Short mmCIF file of C-alpha atoms in Angstrom, two decimals:
data_model
loop_
_atom_site.label_atom_id
_atom_site.label_comp_id
_atom_site.label_asym_id
_atom_site.label_seq_id
_atom_site.Cartn_x
_atom_site.Cartn_y
_atom_site.Cartn_z
CA MET A 1 42.01 -23.70 -32.46
CA LYS A 2 40.67 -21.79 -35.46
CA TYR A 3 38.17 -24.56 -36.15
CA PHE A 4 37.06 -24.57 -32.51
CA LEU A 5 36.30 -20.82 -32.56
CA SER A 6 34.37 -21.19 -35.80
CA PHE A 7 32.29 -23.99 -34.23
CA VAL A 8 31.47 -21.86 -31.18
CA SER A 9 30.50 -18.88 -33.33
CA LEU A 10 28.26 -21.06 -35.48
CA SER A 11 26.61 -22.56 -32.42
CA TYR A 12 25.74 -19.10 -31.00
CA LEU A 13 24.38 -18.07 -34.39
CA LEU A 14 22.14 -21.15 -34.62
CA ILE A 15 20.84 -20.69 -31.06
CA PHE A 16 20.06 -17.01 -31.71
CA SER A 17 18.34 -17.88 -34.98
CA LEU A 18 16.19 -20.55 -33.31
CA GLU A 19 15.15 -18.13 -30.53
CA ALA A 20 14.30 -15.40 -33.01
CA HIS A 21 12.05 -17.73 -34.99
CA ALA A 22 10.63 -19.78 -32.09
CA GLN A 23 6.92 -20.40 -32.59
CA LEU A 24 4.60 -18.73 -30.09
CA SER A 25 2.14 -20.94 -28.22
CA VAL A 26 -1.06 -19.67 -26.64
CA ASN A 27 -2.34 -21.98 -23.90
CA PHE A 28 -5.90 -21.12 -22.83
CA GLN A 29 -6.62 -21.55 -19.11
CA THR A 30 -9.75 -23.01 -17.56
CA ASN A 31 -10.26 -20.05 -15.21
CA ALA A 32 -9.16 -16.43 -15.37
CA SER A 33 -9.55 -13.24 -13.33
CA VAL A 34 -9.69 -9.64 -14.51
CA THR A 35 -9.96 -6.27 -12.78
CA GLY A 36 -10.75 -3.84 -15.59
CA THR A 37 -13.53 -3.47 -18.13
CA LYS A 38 -11.82 -5.46 -20.92
CA ILE A 39 -10.47 -9.00 -21.26
CA THR A 40 -7.11 -9.39 -23.00
CA LEU A 41 -5.46 -12.48 -24.43
CA ALA A 42 -2.91 -12.46 -21.61
CA ASP A 43 -5.77 -12.54 -19.08
CA VAL A 44 -7.08 -15.88 -20.38
CA ALA A 45 -3.97 -17.62 -21.71
CA ILE A 46 -0.30 -18.29 -21.02
CA ILE A 47 1.82 -17.13 -23.97
CA GLN A 48 5.23 -18.77 -24.51
CA PRO A 49 8.04 -18.09 -24.92
CA PRO A 50 8.01 -14.82 -22.97
CA GLY A 51 9.37 -11.75 -24.69
CA TYR A 52 8.41 -8.71 -26.68
CA GLU A 53 6.16 -10.57 -29.14
CA ALA A 54 4.36 -12.39 -26.33
CA ASP A 55 3.81 -9.12 -24.50
CA GLN A 56 2.39 -7.43 -27.60
CA ILE A 57 -0.13 -10.10 -28.52
CA GLY A 58 -1.02 -10.50 -24.85
CA LYS A 59 -2.44 -6.94 -24.94
CA LEU A 60 -4.97 -7.81 -27.67
CA PRO A 61 -8.57 -7.46 -26.41
CA VAL A 62 -10.74 -10.57 -26.69
CA GLY A 63 -13.92 -9.51 -24.87
CA ILE A 64 -15.72 -7.25 -22.41
CA ALA A 65 -15.24 -8.06 -18.74
CA PRO A 66 -18.25 -9.12 -16.68
CA SER A 67 -19.62 -6.85 -13.97
CA PRO A 68 -17.57 -6.74 -10.74
CA GLY A 69 -18.15 -9.86 -8.70
CA THR A 70 -19.70 -11.83 -11.57
CA THR A 71 -18.41 -14.32 -14.17
CA LYS A 72 -18.81 -15.03 -17.87
CA GLU A 73 -17.71 -17.93 -20.05
CA LEU A 74 -15.61 -17.46 -23.19
CA SER A 75 -15.03 -19.96 -25.97
CA SER A 76 -11.42 -20.38 -27.06
CA ALA A 77 -12.65 -21.16 -30.59
CA SER A 78 -14.48 -17.83 -30.69
CA ILE A 79 -11.35 -16.02 -29.54
CA ILE A 80 -9.25 -17.70 -32.24
CA THR A 81 -11.86 -16.81 -34.88
CA TYR A 82 -11.97 -13.22 -33.65
CA LEU A 83 -8.16 -12.93 -33.94
CA ARG A 84 -7.67 -14.94 -37.12
CA TYR A 85 -6.85 -11.94 -39.33
CA ARG A 86 -4.13 -10.57 -37.05
CA PRO A 87 -0.84 -10.96 -39.01
CA GLU A 88 1.22 -11.48 -35.87
CA LEU A 89 -0.88 -14.53 -34.96
CA THR A 90 -0.67 -16.51 -38.24
CA LYS A 91 1.90 -18.97 -36.89
CA VAL A 92 0.64 -19.26 -33.30
CA ASP A 93 0.14 -22.71 -31.82
CA TRP A 94 -3.26 -22.60 -30.05
CA GLN A 95 -3.59 -24.93 -27.08
CA GLY A 96 -5.48 -25.43 -23.84
CA SER A 97 -9.05 -25.35 -22.59
CA GLU A 98 -12.02 -25.07 -24.93
CA THR A 99 -13.79 -22.71 -22.51
CA ILE A 100 -12.55 -20.11 -20.05
CA LEU A 101 -14.58 -18.97 -17.03
CA VAL A 102 -13.66 -15.32 -16.46
CA GLN A 103 -14.34 -13.67 -13.12
CA CYS A 104 -14.16 -9.91 -12.56
CA LEU A 105 -12.50 -9.27 -9.19
CA SER A 106 -14.36 -6.89 -6.91
CA ASN A 107 -14.64 -5.18 -3.55
CA ARG A 108 -17.68 -6.41 -1.62
CA VAL A 109 -19.12 -4.31 1.21
CA SER A 110 -21.51 -6.20 3.52
CA GLN A 111 -24.35 -4.75 5.59
CA ASP A 112 -22.27 -5.25 8.73
CA GLN A 113 -19.40 -3.30 7.15
CA ILE A 114 -21.79 -0.48 6.22
CA LYS A 115 -22.96 -0.26 9.86
CA GLN A 116 -19.33 -0.27 11.02
CA ILE A 117 -18.53 2.62 8.65
CA ILE A 118 -21.25 4.71 10.34
CA THR A 119 -20.08 3.64 13.82
CA ASP A 120 -16.50 4.67 12.98
CA TYR A 121 -17.77 8.01 11.61
CA LEU A 122 -19.58 8.74 14.89
CA LYS A 123 -16.42 7.94 16.88
CA GLU A 124 -14.33 10.22 14.65
CA ASN A 125 -16.83 13.05 15.23
CA SER A 126 -17.33 12.47 18.96
CA ALA A 127 -16.38 16.11 19.69
CA LYS A 128 -19.64 17.21 18.04
CA LEU A 129 -21.77 14.75 20.03
CA PRO A 130 -23.03 14.64 23.65
CA LYS A 131 -20.54 13.13 26.08
CA THR A 132 -22.53 9.95 26.55
CA GLU A 133 -23.26 6.63 24.85
CA ILE A 134 -24.08 7.17 21.16
CA ARG A 135 -26.03 4.44 19.36
CA PHE A 136 -27.23 4.21 15.76
CA THR A 137 -29.88 1.62 14.91
CA SER A 138 -30.52 1.15 11.19
CA THR A 139 -34.12 0.66 10.07
CA ARG A 140 -33.41 0.40 6.35
CA SER A 141 -30.01 -0.51 4.93
CA PRO A 142 -28.96 -1.60 1.42
CA ASP A 143 -27.98 -5.19 0.68
CA ASP A 144 -24.33 -6.11 0.21
CA LEU A 145 -22.67 -3.77 -2.29
CA THR A 146 -20.19 -4.73 -5.02
CA PHE A 147 -17.59 -2.36 -6.47
CA PRO A 148 -14.67 -2.74 -8.91
CA SER A 149 -11.39 -4.05 -7.54
CA GLY A 150 -8.97 -1.43 -6.22
CA LYS A 151 -8.22 0.77 -3.22
CA MET A 152 -11.51 1.77 -1.61
CA SER A 153 -12.38 4.91 0.32
CA TRP A 154 -15.66 6.50 1.43
CA LYS A 155 -17.24 9.68 2.74
CA VAL A 156 -20.15 9.78 5.20
CA THR A 157 -22.69 12.63 5.20
CA PRO A 158 -25.40 12.85 7.90
CA SER A 159 -28.87 14.15 6.99
CA ASN A 160 -28.46 16.77 9.75
CA PRO A 161 -25.17 18.76 9.60
CA GLU A 162 -25.17 18.80 13.42
CA ILE A 163 -25.19 14.95 13.30
CA MET A 164 -27.62 14.61 16.24
CA GLY A 165 -31.14 14.53 14.89
CA SER A 166 -30.04 12.76 11.71
CA SER A 167 -32.49 10.17 10.40
CA SER A 168 -30.15 8.86 7.69
CA PHE A 169 -26.51 8.74 6.58
CA SER A 170 -25.32 8.89 2.97
CA ILE A 171 -22.11 6.99 2.12
CA SER A 172 -20.24 7.83 -1.09
CA PHE A 173 -17.78 5.09 -2.15
CA SER A 174 -14.68 5.60 -4.30
CA VAL A 175 -12.26 3.12 -5.89
CA ASN A 176 -8.76 4.39 -6.65
CA GLY A 177 -10.00 7.94 -6.04
CA LYS A 178 -12.95 7.70 -8.45
CA THR A 179 -16.52 7.81 -7.14
CA THR A 180 -18.22 4.51 -7.98
CA GLY A 181 -21.47 4.51 -5.98
CA THR A 182 -23.57 5.92 -3.12
CA CYS A 183 -25.91 4.32 -0.61
CA VAL A 184 -28.24 5.73 2.05
CA VAL A 185 -28.76 4.10 5.44
CA HIS A 186 -31.91 5.09 7.34
CA GLY A 187 -32.14 4.68 11.09
CA LYS A 188 -32.36 6.18 14.56
CA LEU A 189 -29.47 8.01 16.21
CA GLU A 190 -29.59 8.05 20.00
CA ALA A 191 -27.54 9.71 22.70
CA LEU A 192 -28.25 7.52 25.72
CA ALA A 193 -27.83 8.67 29.33
CA ASP A 194 -29.39 8.19 32.75
CA VAL A 195 -31.94 10.96 33.35
CA VAL A 196 -34.51 11.57 36.09
CA THR A 197 -37.86 10.13 34.98
CA ALA A 198 -41.37 10.37 36.45
CA GLU A 199 -42.43 7.06 38.01
CA ILE A 200 -46.08 8.15 38.03
CA THR A 201 -47.99 10.96 36.30
CA LEU A 202 -47.14 14.16 38.18
CA GLN A 203 -49.72 16.95 38.28
CA LYS A 204 -49.07 20.70 38.45
CA GLY A 205 -48.31 21.66 42.03
CA ASP A 206 -47.10 18.21 43.14
CA LEU A 207 -43.90 18.08 45.17
CA ILE A 208 -41.07 15.89 43.98
CA THR A 209 -40.08 13.08 46.35
CA LYS A 210 -37.69 10.15 46.03
CA ASP A 211 -40.72 7.86 45.64
CA ASN A 212 -42.19 9.45 42.49
CA ILE A 213 -39.01 9.72 40.40
CA SER A 214 -36.16 7.41 39.32
CA LEU A 215 -33.09 7.32 37.08
CA LYS A 216 -33.59 5.61 33.72
CA GLN A 217 -31.58 5.48 30.51
CA GLN A 218 -33.21 7.55 27.77
CA ASN A 219 -32.36 9.15 24.47
CA LEU A 220 -31.22 12.76 25.01
CA ASP A 221 -32.16 13.77 21.48
CA GLY A 222 -35.17 16.08 21.71
CA LEU A 223 -34.77 16.72 25.44
CA HIS A 224 -33.95 20.21 26.72
CA LYS A 225 -31.89 20.36 29.91
CA PRO A 226 -33.06 17.13 31.55
CA PHE A 227 -32.10 16.45 35.17
CA GLN A 228 -29.49 13.74 35.72
CA SER A 229 -29.45 13.76 39.52
CA ILE A 230 -32.34 12.81 41.81
CA GLU A 231 -30.97 14.99 44.62
CA GLN A 232 -31.44 18.10 42.44
CA LEU A 233 -35.20 17.54 42.35
CA ILE A 234 -36.18 16.47 45.85
CA GLY A 235 -38.55 19.11 47.28
CA MET A 236 -39.08 20.89 43.94
CA GLN A 237 -42.58 21.56 42.61
CA VAL A 238 -44.15 20.44 39.33
CA ALA A 239 -44.99 23.37 37.03
CA ARG A 240 -46.95 21.33 34.45
CA THR A 241 -48.22 17.79 34.08
CA ILE A 242 -45.47 15.20 33.53
CA ASN A 243 -46.64 11.82 32.24
CA ALA A 244 -45.29 8.65 33.79
CA GLY A 245 -42.08 7.49 32.10
CA ARG A 246 -41.20 10.92 30.75
CA ALA A 247 -37.83 12.52 31.43
CA ILE A 248 -38.09 15.55 33.71
CA GLU A 249 -36.74 18.70 32.06
CA GLN A 250 -36.00 22.01 33.76
CA LYS A 251 -39.03 23.68 32.13
CA PHE A 252 -41.34 21.26 34.02
CA ILE A 253 -40.05 22.23 37.48
CA VAL A 254 -40.19 25.29 39.73
CA SER A 255 -39.00 25.95 43.24
CA PRO A 256 -41.75 25.58 45.85
CA PRO A 257 -43.19 28.85 47.24
CA ILE A 258 -41.45 30.08 50.38
CA ILE A 259 -44.40 32.38 51.27
CA LYS A 260 -47.99 31.17 51.23
CA ASP A 261 -51.20 33.13 50.84
CA GLY A 262 -52.17 34.46 54.26
CA ASP A 263 -48.70 34.22 55.81
CA LEU A 264 -47.61 36.96 58.16
CA VAL A 265 -44.52 38.58 56.65
CA LYS A 266 -41.94 41.23 57.52
CA ILE A 267 -41.96 44.16 55.08
CA ILE A 268 -38.68 45.98 54.57
CA ALA A 269 -39.16 49.36 52.88
CA ARG A 270 -36.00 50.96 51.50
CA LYS A 271 -35.08 54.33 50.08
CA GLY A 272 -31.36 54.74 49.54
CA GLU A 273 -29.72 54.01 52.87
CA LEU A 274 -32.98 54.58 54.76
CA GLN A 275 -34.78 51.40 55.81
CA ILE A 276 -38.13 50.96 57.58
CA THR A 277 -39.53 47.66 58.81
CA THR A 278 -43.18 46.81 59.33
CA GLU A 279 -45.50 43.82 59.13
CA GLY A 280 -48.00 42.62 56.56
CA VAL A 281 -50.09 39.73 55.33
CA ALA A 282 -49.29 37.96 52.04
CA LYS A 283 -52.17 37.96 49.56
CA ALA A 284 -50.58 35.35 47.29
CA GLU A 285 -47.99 32.64 47.47
CA GLY A 286 -44.51 33.60 46.28
CA ARG A 287 -41.19 32.08 45.34
CA LEU A 288 -37.77 33.63 45.83
CA GLY A 289 -37.45 36.72 43.62
CA GLU A 290 -41.14 36.85 42.64
CA THR A 291 -43.38 39.87 43.15
CA ILE A 292 -46.51 39.40 45.29
CA ARG A 293 -49.14 41.64 46.85
CA VAL A 294 -48.95 42.21 50.60
CA LYS A 295 -51.39 44.06 52.88
CA ASN A 296 -49.60 46.47 55.25
CA THR A 297 -51.21 45.79 58.66
CA SER A 298 -50.40 49.30 59.84
CA SER A 299 -52.01 51.21 56.94
CA ASN A 300 -54.21 48.46 55.45
CA ASN A 301 -52.76 49.42 52.06
CA LEU A 302 -52.02 46.74 49.43
CA ILE A 303 -48.49 47.02 48.08
CA TYR A 304 -46.38 45.03 45.61
CA THR A 305 -43.30 43.50 47.19
CA ARG A 306 -40.44 41.24 46.21
CA VAL A 307 -39.95 37.91 47.99
CA ASP A 308 -36.49 37.97 49.57
CA GLY A 309 -36.72 34.89 51.76
CA PRO A 310 -39.04 32.85 53.95
CA GLY A 311 -41.41 35.37 55.59
CA ILE A 312 -39.47 38.39 54.21
CA VAL A 313 -40.51 40.80 51.47
CA SER A 314 -39.12 44.17 50.40
CA VAL A 315 -40.28 47.29 48.58
CA GLU A 316 -38.55 50.40 47.27
CA PHE A 317 -40.18 53.77 47.98
#
């Protein structure tokens, strides 16, 4: 029994001694991938047996990483020569490929992804935009972008803080919270909606009918209070020339006159609760609420009156 225990103890001692003095082997791989700016020995080779010593020599730098998304070729002989004076590597068994193709992993952002980033930004900020179809058409966009590997994020900034009216969007990209690049996308931002449009060129004084207007989809950007219902405009009068195809805005339209020059009108003269009615002749056309001159047929005097309705004017005295 005593001899058996001695044999077991000796066996454990020999095994421990062999493990402690096991020779390290460095087996270079044909291909390798990195994510940082440096290439370490562990990036390009398998180091055996695993353990503290393998971990330590695996951290030794052997080159500078290529740019994100690109590759570079390393020579295993050059690596060995570079590390030849390291005392911890004097008994290493070098094995494997004569060359290693190293690729730097990256995040690639395509043109389509850039457009989608802007589309998502517009959706997220829909509360600041007209309640209609919003469309951004890029006219100049960068090619595919390449960034270091890691967790990506971005921030979009429109050229106009109000968003509408922006002619470009700036996108700042970050990897792992660190800003790594910026691109600018130029284009046209449109808020599309059906608005009343002139079918033909309308001259000042023309009356609006269902035959000279129609609903067409147009960009609301740059328009001020356009009409979106044909029924609102039927019977209205053109205040200034409207070219064919142009959206009709409120500033282009006035109500038609309800009193014409030469019309016989009723004049209501008021003073406090006292009211006197007489007749007169309009000397100008007038719309509701406007002031026009009227000739009193009883006195032949010209007076300024307010248009209160069809054939009715009033004056305070």
